[in-house]
């Protein structure tokens, strides 16, 4: 794991959070 997370990693994490969290739909 690198200290600097790539944009792809950040976007992927954001997508996962949106999928797991219904707050994104509200």
PDB file of C-alpha atoms in Angstrom:
ATOM      1  CA  UNK A   1       0.000   0.000   0.000  1.00  0.00           C
ATOM      2  CA  UNK A   2       1.397   3.390  -0.975  1.00  0.00           C
ATOM      3  CA  UNK A   3       1.226   6.561   1.100  1.00  0.00           C
ATOM      4  CA  UNK A   4      -0.225   8.373  -1.917  1.00  0.00           C
ATOM      5  CA  UNK A   5      -3.528   6.787  -2.984  1.00  0.00           C
ATOM      6  CA  UNK A   6      -4.126   7.040  -6.720  1.00  0.00           C
ATOM      7  CA  UNK A   7      -7.240   8.773  -8.013  1.00  0.00           C
ATOM      8  CA  UNK A   8      -8.531   5.402  -9.208  1.00  0.00           C
ATOM      9  CA  UNK A   9      -8.269   4.043  -5.672  1.00  0.00           C
ATOM     10  CA  UNK A  10     -10.098   7.058  -4.299  1.00  0.00           C
ATOM     11  CA  UNK A  11     -12.861   6.824  -6.904  1.00  0.00           C
ATOM     12  CA  UNK A  12     -13.212   3.090  -6.294  1.00  0.00           C
ATOM     13  CA  UNK A  13     -13.477   3.606  -2.542  1.00  0.00           C
ATOM     14  CA  UNK A  14     -16.042   6.348  -3.084  1.00  0.00           C
ATOM     15  CA  UNK A  15     -18.097   4.044  -5.294  1.00  0.00           C
ATOM     16  CA  UNK A  16     -17.952   1.252  -2.725  1.00  0.00           C
ATOM     17  CA  UNK A  17     -19.102   3.628   0.008  1.00  0.00           C
ATOM     18  CA  UNK A  18     -21.959   4.844  -2.187  1.00  0.00           C
ATOM     19  CA  UNK A  19     -23.042   1.282  -2.913  1.00  0.00           C
ATOM     20  CA  UNK A  20     -22.836   0.209   0.724  1.00  0.00           C
ATOM     21  CA  UNK A  21     -24.389   3.426   2.017  1.00  0.00           C
ATOM     22  CA  UNK A  22     -27.968   4.293   0.957  1.00  0.00           C
ATOM     23  CA  UNK A  23     -27.240   7.925   1.832  1.00  0.00           C
ATOM     24  CA  UNK A  24     -25.896   8.434  -1.684  1.00  0.00           C
ATOM     25  CA  UNK A  25     -29.368   7.841  -3.121  1.00  0.00           C
ATOM     26  CA  UNK A  26     -31.038  10.406  -0.887  1.00  0.00           C
TER      27      UNK A  26
END
